[in-house]
Amino acid sequence: RPGHIYELTSLGYDAQKKHAIKLFGQWKDTDIYAISGNHDRFFMKSNGANVVGDISNALPNFHFIGHDEGDVSLKGVASLKLWHGEDGSSYALSYRLQKIIESFSGGEKPNALFAGHVHKYVQISERNIYATSVGCLERQTPWMRGKRLSAHVGFCIVDLWVNKTGICKMTTTWYPFYA
């Protein structure tokens, strides 16, 4: 969006890609699964560049699984969906997750859903789907403040227990911080 460049510390495609590769390259313990979102889409729309795909090509444990949404199989018996979307915040924190879950038909429902884009943290369980809106890792931007939108700044660590029939338990620990 116009004006976004004034909120960045790494300017341009190459600088942002190198910075992301440096940060994600520090993680060696497990695989990383990622989807692209609206900020990544700027490069796609302006010049056809897939920044998340390029990061994936540079790092052996980083996997690009889709634009706006992607699925991860858990031991072949459960599925986890990453969701971005282009919709906005809702008045009630849980409403957006509820509407996303309603959009899944029975055969395509994931066992767990992790949703981004709106910079809010909330967790619900609906239609046998463990769902989390994951918050964000950036402070409230001037654009968000102008729209009177809060940012839930922090991250979660999620533990999923998978048995023969799917996910049988999920615990989430939210770690807020103030940037």
PDB file of N, CA and C in Angstrom, residues 33 65 70-74 78-82:
ATOM      1  N   TYR A  33       7.285 -24.292   7.718  1.00  0.00           N
ATOM      2  CA  TYR A  33       6.286 -24.292   6.653  1.00  0.00           C
ATOM      3  C   TYR A  33       5.685 -22.893   6.586  1.00  0.00           C
ATOM      4  N   ILE A  65       4.351 -23.452   1.068  1.00  0.00           N
ATOM      5  CA  ILE A  65       3.250 -24.385   0.830  1.00  0.00           C
ATOM      6  C   ILE A  65       2.017 -23.728   0.208  1.00  0.00           C
ATOM      7  N   GLY A  70      -2.229 -22.962   3.068  1.00  0.00           N
ATOM      8  CA  GLY A  70      -1.479 -24.177   2.784  1.00  0.00           C
ATOM      9  C   GLY A  70      -1.740 -25.207   3.861  1.00  0.00           C
ATOM     10  N   ASP A  71      -1.507 -26.464   3.524  1.00  0.00           N
ATOM     11  CA  ASP A  71      -1.794 -27.571   4.440  1.00  0.00           C
ATOM     12  C   ASP A  71      -0.520 -28.336   4.781  1.00  0.00           C
ATOM     13  N   VAL A  72      -0.459 -28.788   6.031  1.00  0.00           N
ATOM     14  CA  VAL A  72       0.641 -29.612   6.512  1.00  0.00           C
ATOM     15  C   VAL A  72       0.039 -30.897   7.068  1.00  0.00           C
ATOM     16  N   SER A  73       0.561 -32.036   6.626  1.00  0.00           N
ATOM     17  CA  SER A  73       0.101 -33.327   7.139  1.00  0.00           C
ATOM     18  C   SER A  73       0.858 -33.650   8.424  1.00  0.00           C
ATOM     19  N   LEU A  74       0.119 -34.093   9.423  1.00  0.00           N
ATOM     20  CA  LEU A  74       0.725 -34.484  10.700  1.00  0.00           C
ATOM     21  C   LEU A  74       0.628 -35.997  10.830  1.00  0.00           C
ATOM     22  N   ALA A  78      -3.626 -36.400  10.518  1.00  0.00           N
ATOM     23  CA  ALA A  78      -4.215 -35.116  10.884  1.00  0.00           C
ATOM     24  C   ALA A  78      -3.688 -34.049   9.933  1.00  0.00           C
ATOM     25  N   SER A  79      -4.462 -32.982   9.812  1.00  0.00           N
ATOM     26  CA  SER A  79      -4.023 -31.886   8.945  1.00  0.00           C
ATOM     27  C   SER A  79      -4.057 -30.573   9.696  1.00  0.00           C
ATOM     28  N   LEU A  80      -3.100 -29.753   9.363  1.00  0.00           N
ATOM     29  CA  LEU A  80      -2.982 -28.422   9.930  1.00  0.00           C
ATOM     30  C   LEU A  80      -3.043 -27.443   8.763  1.00  0.00           C
ATOM     31  N   LYS A  81      -3.896 -26.454   8.839  1.00  0.00           N
ATOM     32  CA  LYS A  81      -4.022 -25.454   7.768  1.00  0.00           C
ATOM     33  C   LYS A  81      -3.483 -24.124   8.257  1.00  0.00           C
ATOM     34  N   LEU A  82      -2.594 -23.536   7.434  1.00  0.00           N
ATOM     35  CA  LEU A  82      -2.166 -22.160   7.633  1.00  0.00           C
ATOM     36  C   LEU A  82      -3.036 -21.298   6.727  1.00  0.00           C
TER      37      LEU A  82
END
